[in-house]
PDB file of C-alpha atoms and ligand atoms in Angstrom:
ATOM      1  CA  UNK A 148     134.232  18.593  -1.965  1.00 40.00           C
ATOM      2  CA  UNK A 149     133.788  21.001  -4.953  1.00 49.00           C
ATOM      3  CA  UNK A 150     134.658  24.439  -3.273  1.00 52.00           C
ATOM      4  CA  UNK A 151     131.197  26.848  -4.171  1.00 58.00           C
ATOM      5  CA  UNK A 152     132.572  30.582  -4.894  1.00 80.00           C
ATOM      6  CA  UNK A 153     129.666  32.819  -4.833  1.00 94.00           C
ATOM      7  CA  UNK A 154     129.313  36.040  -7.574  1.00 96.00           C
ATOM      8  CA  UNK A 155     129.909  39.249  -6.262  1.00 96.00           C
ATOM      9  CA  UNK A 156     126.019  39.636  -6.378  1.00 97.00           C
ATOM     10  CA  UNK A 157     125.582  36.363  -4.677  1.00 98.00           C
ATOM     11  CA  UNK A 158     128.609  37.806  -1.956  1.00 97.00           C
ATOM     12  CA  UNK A 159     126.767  40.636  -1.419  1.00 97.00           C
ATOM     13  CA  UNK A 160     123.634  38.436  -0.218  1.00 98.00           C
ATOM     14  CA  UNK A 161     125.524  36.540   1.679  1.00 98.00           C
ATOM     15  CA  UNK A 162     127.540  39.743   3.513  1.00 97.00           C
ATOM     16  CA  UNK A 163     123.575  40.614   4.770  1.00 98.00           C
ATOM     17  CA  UNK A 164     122.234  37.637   5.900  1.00 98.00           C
ATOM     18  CA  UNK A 165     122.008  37.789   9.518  1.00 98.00           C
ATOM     19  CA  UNK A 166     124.497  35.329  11.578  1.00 97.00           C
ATOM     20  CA  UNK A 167     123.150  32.317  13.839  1.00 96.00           C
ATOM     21  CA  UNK A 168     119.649  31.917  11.878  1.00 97.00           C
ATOM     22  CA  UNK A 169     117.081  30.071  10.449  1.00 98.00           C
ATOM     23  CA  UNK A 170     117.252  31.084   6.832  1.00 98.00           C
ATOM     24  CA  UNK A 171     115.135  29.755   3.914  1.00 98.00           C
ATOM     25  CA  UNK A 172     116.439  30.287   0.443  1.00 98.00           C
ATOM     26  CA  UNK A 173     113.589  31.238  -1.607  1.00 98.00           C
ATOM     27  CA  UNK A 174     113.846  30.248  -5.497  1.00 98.00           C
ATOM     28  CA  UNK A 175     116.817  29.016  -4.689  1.00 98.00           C
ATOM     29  CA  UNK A 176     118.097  27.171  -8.015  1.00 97.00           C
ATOM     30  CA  UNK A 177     121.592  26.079  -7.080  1.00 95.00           C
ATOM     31  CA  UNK A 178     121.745  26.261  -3.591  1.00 97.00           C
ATOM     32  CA  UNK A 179     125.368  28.306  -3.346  1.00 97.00           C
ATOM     33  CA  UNK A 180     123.881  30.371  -0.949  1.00 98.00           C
ATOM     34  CA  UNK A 181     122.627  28.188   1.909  1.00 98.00           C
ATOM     35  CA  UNK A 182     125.273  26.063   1.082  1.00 98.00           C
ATOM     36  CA  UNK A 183     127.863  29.052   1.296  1.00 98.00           C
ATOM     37  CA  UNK A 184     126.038  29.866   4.316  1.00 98.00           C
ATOM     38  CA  UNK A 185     126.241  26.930   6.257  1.00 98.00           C
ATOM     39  CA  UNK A 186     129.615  25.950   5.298  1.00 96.00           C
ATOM     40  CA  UNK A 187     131.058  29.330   6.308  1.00 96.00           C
ATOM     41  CA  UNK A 188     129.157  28.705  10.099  1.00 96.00           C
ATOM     42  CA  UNK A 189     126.922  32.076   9.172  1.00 97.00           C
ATOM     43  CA  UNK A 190     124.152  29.894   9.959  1.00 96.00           C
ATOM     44  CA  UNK A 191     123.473  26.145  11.275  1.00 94.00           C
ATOM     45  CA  UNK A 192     119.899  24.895   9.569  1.00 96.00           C
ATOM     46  CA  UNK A 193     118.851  26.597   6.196  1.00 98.00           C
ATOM     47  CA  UNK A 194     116.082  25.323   3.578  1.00 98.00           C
ATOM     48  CA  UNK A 195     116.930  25.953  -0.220  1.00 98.00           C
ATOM     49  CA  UNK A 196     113.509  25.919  -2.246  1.00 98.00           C
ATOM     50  CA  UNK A 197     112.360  26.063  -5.264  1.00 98.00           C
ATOM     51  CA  UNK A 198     109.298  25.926  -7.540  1.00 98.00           C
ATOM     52  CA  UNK A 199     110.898  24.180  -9.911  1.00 98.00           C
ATOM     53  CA  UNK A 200     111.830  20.941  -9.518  1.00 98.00           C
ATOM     54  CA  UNK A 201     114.879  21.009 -12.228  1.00 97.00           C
ATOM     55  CA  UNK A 202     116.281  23.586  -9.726  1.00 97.00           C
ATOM     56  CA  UNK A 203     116.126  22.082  -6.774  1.00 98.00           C
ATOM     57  CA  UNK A 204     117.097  18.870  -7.685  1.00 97.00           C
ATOM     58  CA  UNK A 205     120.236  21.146  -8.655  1.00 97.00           C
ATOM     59  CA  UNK A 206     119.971  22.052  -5.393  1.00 98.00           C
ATOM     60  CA  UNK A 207     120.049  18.744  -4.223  1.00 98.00           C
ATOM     61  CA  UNK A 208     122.942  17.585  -5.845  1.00 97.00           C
ATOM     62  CA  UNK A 209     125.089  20.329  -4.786  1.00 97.00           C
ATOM     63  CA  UNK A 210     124.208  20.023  -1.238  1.00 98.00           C
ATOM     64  CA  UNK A 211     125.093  16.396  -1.741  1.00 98.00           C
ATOM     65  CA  UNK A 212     127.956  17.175  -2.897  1.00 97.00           C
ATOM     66  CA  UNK A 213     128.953  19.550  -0.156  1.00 97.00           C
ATOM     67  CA  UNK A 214     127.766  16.823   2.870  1.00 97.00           C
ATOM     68  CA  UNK A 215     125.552  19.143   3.896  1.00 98.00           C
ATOM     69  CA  UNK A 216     122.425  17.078   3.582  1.00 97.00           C
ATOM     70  CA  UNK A 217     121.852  17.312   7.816  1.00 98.00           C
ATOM     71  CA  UNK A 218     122.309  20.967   7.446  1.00 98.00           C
ATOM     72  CA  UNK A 219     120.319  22.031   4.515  1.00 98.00           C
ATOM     73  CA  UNK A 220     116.798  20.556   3.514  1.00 98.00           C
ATOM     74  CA  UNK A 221     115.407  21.088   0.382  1.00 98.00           C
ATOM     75  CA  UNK A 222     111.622  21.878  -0.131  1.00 98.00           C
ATOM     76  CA  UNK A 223     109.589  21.978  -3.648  1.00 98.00           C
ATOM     77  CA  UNK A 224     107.016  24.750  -3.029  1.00 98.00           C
ATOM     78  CA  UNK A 225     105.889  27.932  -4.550  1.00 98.00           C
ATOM     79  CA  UNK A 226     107.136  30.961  -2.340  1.00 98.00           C
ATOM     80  CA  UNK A 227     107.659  31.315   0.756  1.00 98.00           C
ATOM     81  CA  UNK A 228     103.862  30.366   2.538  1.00 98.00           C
ATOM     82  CA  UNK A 229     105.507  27.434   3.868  1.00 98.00           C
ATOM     83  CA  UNK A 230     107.940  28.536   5.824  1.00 98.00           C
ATOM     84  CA  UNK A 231     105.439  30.198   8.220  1.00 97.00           C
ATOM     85  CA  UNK A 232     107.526  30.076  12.122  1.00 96.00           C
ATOM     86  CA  UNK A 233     110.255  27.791  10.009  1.00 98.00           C
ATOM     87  CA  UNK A 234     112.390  30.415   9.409  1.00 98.00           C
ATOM     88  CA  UNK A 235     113.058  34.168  10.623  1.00 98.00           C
ATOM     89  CA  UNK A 236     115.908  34.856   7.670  1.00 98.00           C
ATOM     90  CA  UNK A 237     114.353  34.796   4.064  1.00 98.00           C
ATOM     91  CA  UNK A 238     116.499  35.234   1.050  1.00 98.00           C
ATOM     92  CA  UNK A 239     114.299  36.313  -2.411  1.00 98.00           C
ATOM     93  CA  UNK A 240     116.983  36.880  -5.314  1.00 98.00           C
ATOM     94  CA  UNK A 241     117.619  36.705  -8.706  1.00 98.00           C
ATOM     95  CA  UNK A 242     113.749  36.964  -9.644  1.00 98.00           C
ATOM     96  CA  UNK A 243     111.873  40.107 -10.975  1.00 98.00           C
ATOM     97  CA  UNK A 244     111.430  42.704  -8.446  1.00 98.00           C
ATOM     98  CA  UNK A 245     107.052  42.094  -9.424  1.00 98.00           C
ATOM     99  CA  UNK A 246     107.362  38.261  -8.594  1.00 98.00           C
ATOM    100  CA  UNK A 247     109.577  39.101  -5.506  1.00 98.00           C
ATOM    101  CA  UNK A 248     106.632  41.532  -4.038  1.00 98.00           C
ATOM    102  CA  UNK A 249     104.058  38.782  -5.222  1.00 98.00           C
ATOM    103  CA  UNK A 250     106.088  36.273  -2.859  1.00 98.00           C
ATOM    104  CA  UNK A 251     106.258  38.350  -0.040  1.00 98.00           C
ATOM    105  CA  UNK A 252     102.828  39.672  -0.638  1.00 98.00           C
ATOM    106  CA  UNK A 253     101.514  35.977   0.040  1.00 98.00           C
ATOM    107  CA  UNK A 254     103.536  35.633   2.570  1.00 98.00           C
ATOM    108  CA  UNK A 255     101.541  37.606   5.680  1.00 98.00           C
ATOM    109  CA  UNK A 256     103.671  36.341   8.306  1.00 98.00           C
ATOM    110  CA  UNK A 257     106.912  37.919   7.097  1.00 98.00           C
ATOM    111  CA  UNK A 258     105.264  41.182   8.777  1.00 98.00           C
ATOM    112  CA  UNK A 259     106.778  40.675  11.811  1.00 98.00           C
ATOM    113  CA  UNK A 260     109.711  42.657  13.887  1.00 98.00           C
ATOM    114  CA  UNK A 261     111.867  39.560  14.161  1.00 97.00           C
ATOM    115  CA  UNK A 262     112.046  38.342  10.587  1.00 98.00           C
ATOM    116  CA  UNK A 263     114.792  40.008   8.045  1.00 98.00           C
ATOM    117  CA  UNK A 264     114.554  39.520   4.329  1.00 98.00           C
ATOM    118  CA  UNK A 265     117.637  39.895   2.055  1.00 98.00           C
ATOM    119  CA  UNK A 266     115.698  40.792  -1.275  1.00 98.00           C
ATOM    120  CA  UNK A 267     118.168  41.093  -4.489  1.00 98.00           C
ATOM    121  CA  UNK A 268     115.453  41.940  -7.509  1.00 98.00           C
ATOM    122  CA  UNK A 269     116.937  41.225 -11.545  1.00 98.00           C
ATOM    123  CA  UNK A 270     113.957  44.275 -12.553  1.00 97.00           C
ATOM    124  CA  UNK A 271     111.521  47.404 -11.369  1.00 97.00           C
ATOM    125  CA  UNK A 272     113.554  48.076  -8.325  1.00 98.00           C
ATOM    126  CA  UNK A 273     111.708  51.542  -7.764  1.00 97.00           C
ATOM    127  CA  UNK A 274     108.923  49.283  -7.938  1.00 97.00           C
ATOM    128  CA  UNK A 275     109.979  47.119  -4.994  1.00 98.00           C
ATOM    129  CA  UNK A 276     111.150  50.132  -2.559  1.00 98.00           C
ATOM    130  CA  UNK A 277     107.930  51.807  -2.922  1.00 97.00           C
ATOM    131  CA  UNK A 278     105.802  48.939  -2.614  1.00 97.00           C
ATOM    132  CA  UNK A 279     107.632  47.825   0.722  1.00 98.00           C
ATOM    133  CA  UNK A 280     107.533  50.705   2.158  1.00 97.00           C
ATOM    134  CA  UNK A 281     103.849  50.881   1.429  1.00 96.00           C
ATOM    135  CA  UNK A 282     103.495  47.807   3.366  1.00 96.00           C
ATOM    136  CA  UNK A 283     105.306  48.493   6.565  1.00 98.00           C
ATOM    137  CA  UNK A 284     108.734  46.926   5.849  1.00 98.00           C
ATOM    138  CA  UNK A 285     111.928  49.524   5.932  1.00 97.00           C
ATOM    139  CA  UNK A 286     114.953  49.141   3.781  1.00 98.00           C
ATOM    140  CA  UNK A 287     117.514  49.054   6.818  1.00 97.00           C
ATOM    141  CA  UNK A 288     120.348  48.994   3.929  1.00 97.00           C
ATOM    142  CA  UNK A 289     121.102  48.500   0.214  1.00 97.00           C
ATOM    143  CA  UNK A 290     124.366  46.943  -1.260  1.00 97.00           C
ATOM    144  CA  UNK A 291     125.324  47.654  -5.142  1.00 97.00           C
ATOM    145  CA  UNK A 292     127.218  45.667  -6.726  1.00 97.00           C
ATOM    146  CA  UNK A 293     128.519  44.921 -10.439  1.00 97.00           C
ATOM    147  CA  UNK A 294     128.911  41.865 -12.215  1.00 95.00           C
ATOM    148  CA  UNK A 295     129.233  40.962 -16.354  1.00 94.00           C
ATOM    149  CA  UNK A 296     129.088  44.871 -16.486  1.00 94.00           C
ATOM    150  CA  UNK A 297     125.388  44.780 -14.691  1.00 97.00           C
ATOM    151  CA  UNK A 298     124.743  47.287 -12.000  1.00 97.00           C
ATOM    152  CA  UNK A 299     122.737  44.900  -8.815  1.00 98.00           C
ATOM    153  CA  UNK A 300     120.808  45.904  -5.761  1.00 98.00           C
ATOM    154  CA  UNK A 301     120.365  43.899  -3.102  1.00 98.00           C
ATOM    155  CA  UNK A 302     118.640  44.753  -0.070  1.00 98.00           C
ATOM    156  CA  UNK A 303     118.104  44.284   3.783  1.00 98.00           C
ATOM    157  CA  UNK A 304     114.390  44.771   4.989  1.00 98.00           C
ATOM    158  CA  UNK A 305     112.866  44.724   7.983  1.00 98.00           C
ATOM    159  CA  UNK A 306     109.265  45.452   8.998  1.00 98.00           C
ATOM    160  CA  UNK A 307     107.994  47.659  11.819  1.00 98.00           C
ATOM    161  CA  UNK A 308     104.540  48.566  10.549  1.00 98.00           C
ATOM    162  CA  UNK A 309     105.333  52.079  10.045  1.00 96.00           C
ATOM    163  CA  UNK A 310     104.583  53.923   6.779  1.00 89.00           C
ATOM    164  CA  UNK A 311     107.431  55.799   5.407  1.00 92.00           C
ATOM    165  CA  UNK A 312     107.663  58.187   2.427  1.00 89.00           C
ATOM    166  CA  UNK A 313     109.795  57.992   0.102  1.00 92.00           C
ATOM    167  CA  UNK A 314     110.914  60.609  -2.492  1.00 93.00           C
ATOM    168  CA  UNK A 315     110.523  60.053  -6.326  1.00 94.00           C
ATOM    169  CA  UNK A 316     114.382  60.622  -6.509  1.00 95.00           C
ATOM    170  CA  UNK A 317     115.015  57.678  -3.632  1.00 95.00           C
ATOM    171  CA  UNK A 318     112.607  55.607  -5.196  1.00 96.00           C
ATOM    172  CA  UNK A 319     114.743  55.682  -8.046  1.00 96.00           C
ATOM    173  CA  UNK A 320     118.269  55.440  -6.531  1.00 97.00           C
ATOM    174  CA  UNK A 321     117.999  54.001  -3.559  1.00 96.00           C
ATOM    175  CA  UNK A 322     119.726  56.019  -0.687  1.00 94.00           C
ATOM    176  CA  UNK A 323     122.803  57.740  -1.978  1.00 95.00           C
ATOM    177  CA  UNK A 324     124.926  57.382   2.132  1.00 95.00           C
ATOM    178  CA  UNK A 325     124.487  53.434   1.559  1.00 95.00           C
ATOM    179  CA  UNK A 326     126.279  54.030  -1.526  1.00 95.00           C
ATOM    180  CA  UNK A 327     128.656  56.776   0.712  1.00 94.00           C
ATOM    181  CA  UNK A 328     128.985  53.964   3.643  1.00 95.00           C
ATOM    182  CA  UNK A 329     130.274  51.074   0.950  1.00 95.00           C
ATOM    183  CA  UNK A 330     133.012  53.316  -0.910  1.00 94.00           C
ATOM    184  CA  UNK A 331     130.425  52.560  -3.830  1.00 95.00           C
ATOM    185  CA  UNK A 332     130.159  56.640  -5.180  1.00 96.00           C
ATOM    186  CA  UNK A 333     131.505  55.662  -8.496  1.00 96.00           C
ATOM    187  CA  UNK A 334     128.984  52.766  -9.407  1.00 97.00           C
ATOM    188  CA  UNK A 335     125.983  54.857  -7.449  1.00 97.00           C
ATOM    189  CA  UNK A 336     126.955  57.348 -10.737  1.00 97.00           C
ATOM    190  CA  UNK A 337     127.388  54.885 -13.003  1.00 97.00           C
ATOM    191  CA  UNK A 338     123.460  53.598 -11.769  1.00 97.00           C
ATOM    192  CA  UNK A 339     122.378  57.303 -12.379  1.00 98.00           C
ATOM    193  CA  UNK A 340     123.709  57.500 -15.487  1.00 97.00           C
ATOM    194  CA  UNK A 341     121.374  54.668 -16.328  1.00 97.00           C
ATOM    195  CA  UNK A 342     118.790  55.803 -14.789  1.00 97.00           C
ATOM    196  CA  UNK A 343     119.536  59.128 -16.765  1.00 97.00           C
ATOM    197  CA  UNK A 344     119.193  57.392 -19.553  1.00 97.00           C
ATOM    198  CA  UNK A 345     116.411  55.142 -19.327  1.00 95.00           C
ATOM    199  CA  UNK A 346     114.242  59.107 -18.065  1.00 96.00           C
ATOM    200  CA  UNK A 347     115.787  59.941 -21.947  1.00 96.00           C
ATOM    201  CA  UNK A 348     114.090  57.033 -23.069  1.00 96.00           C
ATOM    202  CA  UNK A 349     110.767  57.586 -21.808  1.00 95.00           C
ATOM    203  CA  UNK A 350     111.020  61.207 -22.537  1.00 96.00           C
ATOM    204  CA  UNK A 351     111.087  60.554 -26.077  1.00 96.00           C
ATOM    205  CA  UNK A 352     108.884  58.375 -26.310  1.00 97.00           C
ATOM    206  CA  UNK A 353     106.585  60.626 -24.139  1.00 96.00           C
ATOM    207  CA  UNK A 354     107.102  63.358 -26.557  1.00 95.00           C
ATOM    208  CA  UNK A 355     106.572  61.640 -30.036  1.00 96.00           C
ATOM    209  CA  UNK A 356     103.425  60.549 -28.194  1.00 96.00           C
ATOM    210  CA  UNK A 357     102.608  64.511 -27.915  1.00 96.00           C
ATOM    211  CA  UNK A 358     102.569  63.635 -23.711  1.00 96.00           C
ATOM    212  CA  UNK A 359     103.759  66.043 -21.120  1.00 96.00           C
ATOM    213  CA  UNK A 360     107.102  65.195 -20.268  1.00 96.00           C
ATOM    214  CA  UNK A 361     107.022  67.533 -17.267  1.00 96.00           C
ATOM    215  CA  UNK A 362     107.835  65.187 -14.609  1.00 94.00           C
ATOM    216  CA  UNK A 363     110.345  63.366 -16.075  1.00 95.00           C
ATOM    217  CA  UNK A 364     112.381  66.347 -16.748  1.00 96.00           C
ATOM    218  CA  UNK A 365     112.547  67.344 -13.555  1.00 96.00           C
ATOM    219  CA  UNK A 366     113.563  64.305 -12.434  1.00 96.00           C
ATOM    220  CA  UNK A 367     115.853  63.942 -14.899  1.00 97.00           C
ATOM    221  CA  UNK A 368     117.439  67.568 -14.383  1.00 97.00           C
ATOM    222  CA  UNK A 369     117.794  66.451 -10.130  1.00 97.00           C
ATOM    223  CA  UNK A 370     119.451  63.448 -11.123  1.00 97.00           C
ATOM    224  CA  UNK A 371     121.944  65.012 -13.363  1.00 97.00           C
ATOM    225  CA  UNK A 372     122.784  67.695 -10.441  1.00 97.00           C
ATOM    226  CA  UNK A 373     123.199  64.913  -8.300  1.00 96.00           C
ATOM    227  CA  UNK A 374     125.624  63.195 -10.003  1.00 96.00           C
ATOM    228  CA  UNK A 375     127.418  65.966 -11.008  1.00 96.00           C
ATOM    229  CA  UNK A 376     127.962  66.883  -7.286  1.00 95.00           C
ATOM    230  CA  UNK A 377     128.619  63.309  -6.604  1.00 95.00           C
ATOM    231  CA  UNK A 378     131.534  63.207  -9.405  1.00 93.00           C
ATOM    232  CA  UNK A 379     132.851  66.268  -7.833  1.00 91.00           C
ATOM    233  CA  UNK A 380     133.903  64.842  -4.947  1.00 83.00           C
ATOM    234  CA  UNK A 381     134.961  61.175  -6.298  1.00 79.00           C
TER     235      UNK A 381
HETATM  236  C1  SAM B1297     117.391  32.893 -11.721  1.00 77.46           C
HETATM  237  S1  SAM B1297     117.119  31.772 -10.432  1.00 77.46           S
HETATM  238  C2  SAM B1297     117.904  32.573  -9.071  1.00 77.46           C
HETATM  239  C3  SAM B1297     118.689  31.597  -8.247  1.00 77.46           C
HETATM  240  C4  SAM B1297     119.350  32.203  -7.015  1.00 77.46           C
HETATM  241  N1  SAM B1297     118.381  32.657  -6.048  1.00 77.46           N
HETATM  242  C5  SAM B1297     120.268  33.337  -7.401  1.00 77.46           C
HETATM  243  O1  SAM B1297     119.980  34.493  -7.056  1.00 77.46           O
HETATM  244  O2  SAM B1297     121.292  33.091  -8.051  1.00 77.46           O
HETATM  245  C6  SAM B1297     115.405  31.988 -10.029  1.00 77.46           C
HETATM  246  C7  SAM B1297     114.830  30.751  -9.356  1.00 77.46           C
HETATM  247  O3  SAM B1297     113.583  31.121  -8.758  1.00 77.46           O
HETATM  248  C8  SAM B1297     112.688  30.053  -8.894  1.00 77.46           C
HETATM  249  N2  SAM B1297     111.327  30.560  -8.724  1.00 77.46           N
HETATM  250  C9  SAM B1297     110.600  31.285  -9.592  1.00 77.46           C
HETATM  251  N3  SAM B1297     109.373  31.556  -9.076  1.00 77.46           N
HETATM  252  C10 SAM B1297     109.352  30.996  -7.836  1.00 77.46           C
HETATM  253  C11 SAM B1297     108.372  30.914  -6.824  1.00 77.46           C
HETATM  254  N4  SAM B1297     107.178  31.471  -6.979  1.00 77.46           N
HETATM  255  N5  SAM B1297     108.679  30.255  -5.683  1.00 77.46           N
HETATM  256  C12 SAM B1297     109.890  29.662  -5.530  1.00 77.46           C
HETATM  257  N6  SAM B1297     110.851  29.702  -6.472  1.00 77.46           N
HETATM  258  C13 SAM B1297     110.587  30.359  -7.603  1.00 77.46           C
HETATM  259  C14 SAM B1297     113.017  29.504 -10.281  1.00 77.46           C
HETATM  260  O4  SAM B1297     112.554  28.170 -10.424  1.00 77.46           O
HETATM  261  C15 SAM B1297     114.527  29.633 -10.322  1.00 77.46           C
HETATM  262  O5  SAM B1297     115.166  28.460  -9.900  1.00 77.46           O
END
């Protein structure tokens, strides 16, 4: 049996996924995960789907391959609608963070207190804190991680129904004591830094447009203190 080692962003999935569940793999390509999953004894029945069916025959073949086809069925669907009272752990990663929200977002049923989501979004990250958050889910915790010299987020979510603000700075960032908790100060700067310099970015462009660039800067100028205190005590 080919042994499956799992990225450090596909480890840091994994390390959230909640033990003794139901989980469905959503978009899930290769399968490492469930198969990872299962073979570790995280978890005793998982689904790996895709939308694609070059994927998840992937899929298939590398659950095949790990005699796990009792353990791990595969399903060809679009999101996660199907897996309504299937499942209570969902996996969404390597996708955009707007096709992630569009998932969950057809997806009513993953509103519900015993249901856990490990999202790990490739883009608008901001975009997918402040959207769940709009909707009644809470980020219980967020793992970064590097890999090929790319700064990841991945994320545990729950849903309580409760609307919770969240600051333009932490919509950003994510919470700096996740970061704190992990040991993971130096790569939470490194992930300002390019936030820093994507702000730069759109302040330029902001000001060639002759736009008020008022907001960024501040943001900008909070970030910068932040990681400067940060640094300081690295
Ligand atoms: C880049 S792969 C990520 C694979 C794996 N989850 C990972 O993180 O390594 C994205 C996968 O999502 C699938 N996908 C895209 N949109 C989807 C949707 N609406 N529903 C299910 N799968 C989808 C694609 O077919 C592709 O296999």
């Amino acid at each position: 049996m080919k042994k499956t080692k799992l990225t450090r962003r596909l480890t840091a999935a994994f390390a959230l996924v909640r033990e003794g569940r139901t989980v469905a793999d959503i978009g899930t390509d290769h399968a490492y995960l469930p198969i990872a999953l299962v073979k570790e004894g995280k978890c005793d029945h998982a689904y790996a789907s895709d939308v694609g069916k070059g994927p998840l025959e992937r899929a298939k073949e590398n659950i095949s391959e790990a005699g796990l086809e009792d353990k791990i069925e595969t399903v060809l669907t679009d999101g996660a609608a199907y897996f309504d009272s299937l499942a209570d752990e969902f996996i969404i990663a390597g996708m955009g963070g707007e096709l992630i929200y569009r998932i969950i977002s057809q997806a009513p049923f993953l509103k519900n207190e015993s249901i856990h989501m490990v999202l790990q979004p490739m883009t608008k990250v901001p975009y997918v804190r402040t959207a769940l958050l709009n909707d009644g889910f809470y980020i219980h915790k967020e793992s970064l991680v590097k890999e090929d010299g790319k700064i990841y987020t991945v994320m545990s979510v729950y849903w309580d129904g409760k609307k919770r603000e969240l600051s333009p700075i932490e919509a950003l960032t994510g919470r700096v004591e996740d970061a704190v908790a992990d040991g993971n100060v130096r790569l939470f700067c490194d992930l300002l830094s390019l936030i820093i310099h994507d702000l730069d970015n759109r302040i330029y462009g902001k000001r060639e447009a002759g736009e008020d660039t008022g907001e960024e800067s501040n943001l900008r100028r909070q970030l910068q203190e932040l990681r400067r205190k940060l640094n300081e005590n690295i």
